[in-house]
mmCIF file of C-alpha atoms in Angstrom:
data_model
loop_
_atom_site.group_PDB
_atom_site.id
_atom_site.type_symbol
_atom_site.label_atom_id
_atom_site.label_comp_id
_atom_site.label_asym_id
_atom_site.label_seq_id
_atom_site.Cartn_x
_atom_site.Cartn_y
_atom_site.Cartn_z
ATOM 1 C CA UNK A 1 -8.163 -4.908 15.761
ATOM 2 C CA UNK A 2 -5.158 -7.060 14.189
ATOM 3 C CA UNK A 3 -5.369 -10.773 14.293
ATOM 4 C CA UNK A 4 -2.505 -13.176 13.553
ATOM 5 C CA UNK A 5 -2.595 -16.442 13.751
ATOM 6 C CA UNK A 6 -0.002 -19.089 12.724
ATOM 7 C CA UNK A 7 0.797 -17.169 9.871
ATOM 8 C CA UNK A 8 3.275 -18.614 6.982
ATOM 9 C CA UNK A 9 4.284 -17.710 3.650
ATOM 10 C CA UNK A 10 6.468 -18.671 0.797
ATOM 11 C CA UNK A 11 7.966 -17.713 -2.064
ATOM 12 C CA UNK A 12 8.234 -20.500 -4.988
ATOM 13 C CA UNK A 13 10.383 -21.256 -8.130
ATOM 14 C CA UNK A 14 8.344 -23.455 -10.034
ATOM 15 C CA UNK A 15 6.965 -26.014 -8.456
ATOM 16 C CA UNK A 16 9.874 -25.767 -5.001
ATOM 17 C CA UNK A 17 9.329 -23.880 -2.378
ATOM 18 C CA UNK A 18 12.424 -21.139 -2.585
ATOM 19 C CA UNK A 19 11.948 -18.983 0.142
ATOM 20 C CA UNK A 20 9.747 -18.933 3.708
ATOM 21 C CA UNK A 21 9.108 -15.545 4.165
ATOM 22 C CA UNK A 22 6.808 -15.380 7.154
ATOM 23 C CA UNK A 23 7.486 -18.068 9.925
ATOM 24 C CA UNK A 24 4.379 -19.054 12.050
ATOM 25 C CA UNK A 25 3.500 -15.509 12.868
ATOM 26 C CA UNK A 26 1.544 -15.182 16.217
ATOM 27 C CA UNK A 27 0.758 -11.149 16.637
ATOM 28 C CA UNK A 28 -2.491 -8.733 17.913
ATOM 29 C CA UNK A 29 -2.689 -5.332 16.905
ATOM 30 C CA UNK A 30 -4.997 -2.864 18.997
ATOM 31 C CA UNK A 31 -7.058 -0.283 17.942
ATOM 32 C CA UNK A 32 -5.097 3.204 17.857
ATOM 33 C CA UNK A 33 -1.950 1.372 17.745
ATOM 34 C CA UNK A 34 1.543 3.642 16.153
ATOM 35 C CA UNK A 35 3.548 0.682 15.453
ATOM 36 C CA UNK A 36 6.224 -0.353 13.445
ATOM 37 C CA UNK A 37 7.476 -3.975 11.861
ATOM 38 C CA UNK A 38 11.435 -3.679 12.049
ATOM 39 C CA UNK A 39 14.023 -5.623 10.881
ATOM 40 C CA UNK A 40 16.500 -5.964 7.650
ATOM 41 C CA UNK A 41 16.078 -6.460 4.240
ATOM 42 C CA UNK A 42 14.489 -9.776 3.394
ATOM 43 C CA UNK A 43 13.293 -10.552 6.994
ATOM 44 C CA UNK A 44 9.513 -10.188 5.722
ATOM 45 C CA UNK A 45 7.911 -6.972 7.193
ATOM 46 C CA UNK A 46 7.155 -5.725 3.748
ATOM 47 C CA UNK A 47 5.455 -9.168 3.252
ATOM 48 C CA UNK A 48 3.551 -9.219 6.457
ATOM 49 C CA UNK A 49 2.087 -5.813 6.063
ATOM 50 C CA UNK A 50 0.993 -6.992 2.196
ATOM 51 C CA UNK A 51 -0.555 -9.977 3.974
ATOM 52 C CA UNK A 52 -2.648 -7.703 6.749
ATOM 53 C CA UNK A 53 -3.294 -5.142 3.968
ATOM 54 C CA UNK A 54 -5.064 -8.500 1.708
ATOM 55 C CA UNK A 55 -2.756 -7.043 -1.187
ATOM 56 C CA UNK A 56 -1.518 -10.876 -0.902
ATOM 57 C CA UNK A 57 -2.412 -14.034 0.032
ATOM 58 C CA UNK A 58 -0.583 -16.427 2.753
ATOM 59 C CA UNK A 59 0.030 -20.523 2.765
ATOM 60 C CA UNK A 60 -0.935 -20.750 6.030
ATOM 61 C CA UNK A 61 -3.028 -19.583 9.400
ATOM 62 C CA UNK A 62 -5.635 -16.508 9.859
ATOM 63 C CA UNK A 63 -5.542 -12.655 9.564
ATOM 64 C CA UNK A 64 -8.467 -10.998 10.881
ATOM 65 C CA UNK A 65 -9.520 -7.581 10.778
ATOM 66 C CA UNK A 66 -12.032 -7.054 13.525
ATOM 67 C CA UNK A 67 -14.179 -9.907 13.085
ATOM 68 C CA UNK A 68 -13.197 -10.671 9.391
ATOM 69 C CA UNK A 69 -10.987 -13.250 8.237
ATOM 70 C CA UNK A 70 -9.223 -11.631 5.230
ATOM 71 C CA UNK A 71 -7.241 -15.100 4.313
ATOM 72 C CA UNK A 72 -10.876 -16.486 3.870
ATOM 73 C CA UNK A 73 -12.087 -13.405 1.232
ATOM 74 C CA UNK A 74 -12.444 -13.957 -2.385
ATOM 75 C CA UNK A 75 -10.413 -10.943 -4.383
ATOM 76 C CA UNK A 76 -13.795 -9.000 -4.801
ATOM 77 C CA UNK A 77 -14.041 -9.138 -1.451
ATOM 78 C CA UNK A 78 -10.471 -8.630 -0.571
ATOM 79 C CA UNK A 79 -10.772 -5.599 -2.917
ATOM 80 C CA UNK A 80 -13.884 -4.303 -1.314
ATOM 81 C CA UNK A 81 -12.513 -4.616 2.351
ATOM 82 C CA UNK A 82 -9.082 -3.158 1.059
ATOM 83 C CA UNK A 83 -11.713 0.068 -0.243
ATOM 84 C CA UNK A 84 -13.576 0.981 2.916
ATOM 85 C CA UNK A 85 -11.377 -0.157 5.595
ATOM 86 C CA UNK A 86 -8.077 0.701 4.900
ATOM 87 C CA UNK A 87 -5.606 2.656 4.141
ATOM 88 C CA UNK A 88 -2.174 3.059 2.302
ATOM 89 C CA UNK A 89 1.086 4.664 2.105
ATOM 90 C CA UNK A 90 3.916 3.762 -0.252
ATOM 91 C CA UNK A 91 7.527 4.401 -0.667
ATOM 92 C CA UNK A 92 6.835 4.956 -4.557
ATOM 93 C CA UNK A 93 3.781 7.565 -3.407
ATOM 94 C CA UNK A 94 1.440 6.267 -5.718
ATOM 95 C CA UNK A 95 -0.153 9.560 -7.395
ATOM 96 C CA UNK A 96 -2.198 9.197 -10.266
ATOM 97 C CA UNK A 97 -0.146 11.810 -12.386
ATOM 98 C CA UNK A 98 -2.963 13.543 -14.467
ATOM 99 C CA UNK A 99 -4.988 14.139 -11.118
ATOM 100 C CA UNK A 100 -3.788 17.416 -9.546
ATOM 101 C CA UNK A 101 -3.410 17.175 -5.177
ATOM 102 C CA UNK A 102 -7.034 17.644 -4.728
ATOM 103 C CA UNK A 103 -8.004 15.058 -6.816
ATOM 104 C CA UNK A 104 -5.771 12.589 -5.341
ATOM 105 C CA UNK A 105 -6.224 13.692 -1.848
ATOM 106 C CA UNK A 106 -10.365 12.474 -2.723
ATOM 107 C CA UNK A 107 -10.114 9.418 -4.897
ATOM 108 C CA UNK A 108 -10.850 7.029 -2.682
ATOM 109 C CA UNK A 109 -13.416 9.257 -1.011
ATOM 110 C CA UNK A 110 -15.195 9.992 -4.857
ATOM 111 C CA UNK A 111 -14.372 5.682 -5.423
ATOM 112 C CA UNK A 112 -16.697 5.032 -1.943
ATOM 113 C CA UNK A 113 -19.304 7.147 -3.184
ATOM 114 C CA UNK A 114 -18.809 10.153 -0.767
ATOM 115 C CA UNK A 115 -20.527 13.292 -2.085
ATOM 116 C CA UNK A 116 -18.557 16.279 -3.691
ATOM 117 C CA UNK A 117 -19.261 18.697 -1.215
ATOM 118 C CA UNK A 118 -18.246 16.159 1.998
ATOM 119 C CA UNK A 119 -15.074 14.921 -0.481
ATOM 120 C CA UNK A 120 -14.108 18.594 -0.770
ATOM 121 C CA UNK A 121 -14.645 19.378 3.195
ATOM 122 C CA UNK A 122 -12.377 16.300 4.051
ATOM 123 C CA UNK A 123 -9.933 17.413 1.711
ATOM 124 C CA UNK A 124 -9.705 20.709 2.357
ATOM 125 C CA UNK A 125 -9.445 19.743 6.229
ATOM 126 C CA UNK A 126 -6.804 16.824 5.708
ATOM 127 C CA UNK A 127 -4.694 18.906 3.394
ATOM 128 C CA UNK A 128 -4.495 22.207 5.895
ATOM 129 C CA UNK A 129 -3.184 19.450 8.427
ATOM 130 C CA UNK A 130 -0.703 18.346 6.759
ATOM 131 C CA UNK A 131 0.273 21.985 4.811
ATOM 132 C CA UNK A 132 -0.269 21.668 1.713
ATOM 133 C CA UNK A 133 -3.852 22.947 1.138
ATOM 134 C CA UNK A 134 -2.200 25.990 -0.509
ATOM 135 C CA UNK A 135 -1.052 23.122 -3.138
ATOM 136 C CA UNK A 136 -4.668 21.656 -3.953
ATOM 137 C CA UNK A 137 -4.522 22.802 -7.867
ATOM 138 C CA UNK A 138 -1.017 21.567 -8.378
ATOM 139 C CA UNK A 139 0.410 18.361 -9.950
ATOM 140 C CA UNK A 140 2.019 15.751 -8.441
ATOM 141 C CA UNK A 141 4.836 16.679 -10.659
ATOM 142 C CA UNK A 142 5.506 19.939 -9.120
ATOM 143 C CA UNK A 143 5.659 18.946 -5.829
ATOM 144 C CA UNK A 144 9.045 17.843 -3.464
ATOM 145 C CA UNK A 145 9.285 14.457 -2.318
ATOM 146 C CA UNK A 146 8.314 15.395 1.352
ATOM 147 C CA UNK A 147 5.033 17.017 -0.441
ATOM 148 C CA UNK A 148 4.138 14.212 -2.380
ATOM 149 C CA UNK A 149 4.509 11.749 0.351
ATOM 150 C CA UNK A 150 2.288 14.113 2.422
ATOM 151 C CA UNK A 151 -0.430 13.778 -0.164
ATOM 152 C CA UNK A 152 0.050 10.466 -0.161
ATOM 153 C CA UNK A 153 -1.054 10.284 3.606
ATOM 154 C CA UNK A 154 -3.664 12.423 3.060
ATOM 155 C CA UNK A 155 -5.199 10.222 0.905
ATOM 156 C CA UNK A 156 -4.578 7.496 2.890
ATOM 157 C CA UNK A 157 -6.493 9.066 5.514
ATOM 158 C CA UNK A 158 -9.222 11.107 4.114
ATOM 159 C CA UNK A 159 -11.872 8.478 3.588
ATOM 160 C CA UNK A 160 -11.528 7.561 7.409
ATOM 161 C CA UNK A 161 -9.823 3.928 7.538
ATOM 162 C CA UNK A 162 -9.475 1.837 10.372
ATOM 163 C CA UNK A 163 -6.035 1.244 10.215
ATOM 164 C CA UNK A 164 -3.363 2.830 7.690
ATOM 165 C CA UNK A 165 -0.426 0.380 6.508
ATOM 166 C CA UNK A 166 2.892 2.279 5.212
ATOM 167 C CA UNK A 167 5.917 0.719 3.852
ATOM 168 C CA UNK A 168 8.929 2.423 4.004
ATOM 169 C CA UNK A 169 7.210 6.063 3.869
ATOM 170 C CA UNK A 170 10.583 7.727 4.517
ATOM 171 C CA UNK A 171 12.779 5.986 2.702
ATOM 172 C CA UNK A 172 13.103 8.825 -0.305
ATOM 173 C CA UNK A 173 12.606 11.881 2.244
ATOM 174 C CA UNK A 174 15.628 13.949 3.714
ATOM 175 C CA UNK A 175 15.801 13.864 7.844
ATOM 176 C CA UNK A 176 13.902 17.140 8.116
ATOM 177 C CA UNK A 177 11.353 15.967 5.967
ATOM 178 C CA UNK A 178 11.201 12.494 7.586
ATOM 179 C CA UNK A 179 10.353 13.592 11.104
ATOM 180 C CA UNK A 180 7.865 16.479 10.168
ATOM 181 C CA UNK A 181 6.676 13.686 8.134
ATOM 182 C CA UNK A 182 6.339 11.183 11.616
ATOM 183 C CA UNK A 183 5.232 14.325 13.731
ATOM 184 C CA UNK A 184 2.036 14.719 10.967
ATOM 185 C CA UNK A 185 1.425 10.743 10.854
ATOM 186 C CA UNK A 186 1.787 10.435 15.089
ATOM 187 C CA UNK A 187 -0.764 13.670 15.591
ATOM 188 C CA UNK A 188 -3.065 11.991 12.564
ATOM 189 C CA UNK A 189 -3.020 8.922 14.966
ATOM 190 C CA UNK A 190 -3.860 10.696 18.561
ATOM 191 C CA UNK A 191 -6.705 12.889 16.514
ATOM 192 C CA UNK A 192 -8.580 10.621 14.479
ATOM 193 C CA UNK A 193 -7.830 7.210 16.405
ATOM 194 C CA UNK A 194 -6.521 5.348 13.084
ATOM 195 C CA UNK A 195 -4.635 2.646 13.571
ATOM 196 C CA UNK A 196 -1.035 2.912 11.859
ATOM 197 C CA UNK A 197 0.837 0.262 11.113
ATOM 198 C CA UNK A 198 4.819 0.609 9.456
ATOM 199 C CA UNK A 199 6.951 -1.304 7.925
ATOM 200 C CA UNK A 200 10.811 0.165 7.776
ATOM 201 C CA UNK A 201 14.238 -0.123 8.820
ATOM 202 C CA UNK A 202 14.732 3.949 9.079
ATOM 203 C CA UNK A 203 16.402 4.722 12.560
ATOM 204 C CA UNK A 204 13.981 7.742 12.803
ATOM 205 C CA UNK A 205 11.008 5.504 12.759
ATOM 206 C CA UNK A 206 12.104 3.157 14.651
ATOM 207 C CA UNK A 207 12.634 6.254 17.469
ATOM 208 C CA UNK A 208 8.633 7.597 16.979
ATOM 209 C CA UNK A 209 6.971 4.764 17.246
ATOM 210 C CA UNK A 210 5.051 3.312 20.188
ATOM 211 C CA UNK A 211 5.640 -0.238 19.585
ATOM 212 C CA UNK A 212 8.545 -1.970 17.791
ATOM 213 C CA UNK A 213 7.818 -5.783 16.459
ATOM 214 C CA UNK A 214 10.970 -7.036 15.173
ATOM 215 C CA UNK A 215 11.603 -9.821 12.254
ATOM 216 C CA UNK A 216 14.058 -12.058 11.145
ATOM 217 C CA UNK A 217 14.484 -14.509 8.576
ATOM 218 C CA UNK A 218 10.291 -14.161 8.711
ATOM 219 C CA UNK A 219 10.034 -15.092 12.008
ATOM 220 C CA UNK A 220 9.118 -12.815 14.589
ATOM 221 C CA UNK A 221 11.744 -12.369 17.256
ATOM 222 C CA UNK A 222 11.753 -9.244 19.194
ATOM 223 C CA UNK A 223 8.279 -7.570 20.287
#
């Protein structure tokens, strides 16, 4: 599903390069794939998922999705392919504030033109999933952290992506939270075949994953 291909990126300070933050990355992803991009702060995994997601651009080599080679896109196109193939999970949650759950749960649905009655079947299925379609009416606001995040993976996968890309979803959830959290995400995975692809440094990850691919100084060293 996941092509890499001699991948490199820096980071510049004026005109200097400052930092290389991916090293010649060489990497496949398969379809229905529950991996994870490990390693500490700085060693690029945050950067490398950006790169896969086309949120931003690399120096060097090819990323394909399927057959598409995102480095090649324009930003419409980037944009586009960002719309109706994938999906995304941050640490921050992303809600729009003034939308309540349901609404968020179906913005990218109502954004790909999905009709209101199949938006409000998805969500209602997606949301009893991942318990909390008894919180459909409610603001973000209201909701706990573990809630929120769980919204925020609902509307990752509502509009049916090929591949979901979270970064750091755990990182502001207690332990209890985190693996009920990892439990919903792995069963999402087995169900509807969507790819997911983490980036994180949480022990508890690292322990439900299927695959672990290890950076370092933006090289890839452990797979």
């Amino acid at each position: 599903m996941i092509k890499i291909q001699n991948v490199n990126k820096y980071f510049y300070k004026g005109e200097s390069r400052e930092v290389h933050a991916l090293r010649d990355i060489n990497l496949e992803i398969k379809k229905g794939e529950f991996s994870l991009f490990n390693g500490p702060s700085g060693c690029g995994k945050t950067t490398l998922l950006n790169a896969i997601g086309a949120l931003d651009s690399v120096d060097s080599g090819e990323i394909y999705l399927g057959e598409t080679e995102i480095t090649g896109l324009n930003e419409d196109a980037r944009t586009s392919l960002r719309l109706n193939e994938m999906g995304f999970v941050f640490q921050a949650y992303n809600l729009v504030p003034v939308l309540n759950v349901e609404e968020n749960i179906g913005f990218i649905m109502k954004l790909r033109g999905f009709s209101d009655s199949e938006i409000k079947a998805r969500v209602q299925e997606v949301a009893s999933f991942l318990e909390i379609d008894t919180k459909l009416k409610s603001l973000p606001n209201t909701l706990s952290g573990g809630q929120q995040q769980r919204v925020a993976v609902a509307r990752a996968v509502a509009a049916k992506p090929k591949i979901i890309l979270a970064d750091e979803p755990t990182a502001n959830l207690d332990s209890k939270n985190s693996l009920k959290l990892m439990d919903m995400m792995r069963s999402l995975n087995e169900k509807e075949d969507i790819s997911i692809v983490f980036a994180s440094h949480d022990e508890l990850v690292i322990d439900n994953v299927r695959r672990v691919i290890k950076l370092k100084d933006g090289a890839l060293v452990e797979d």
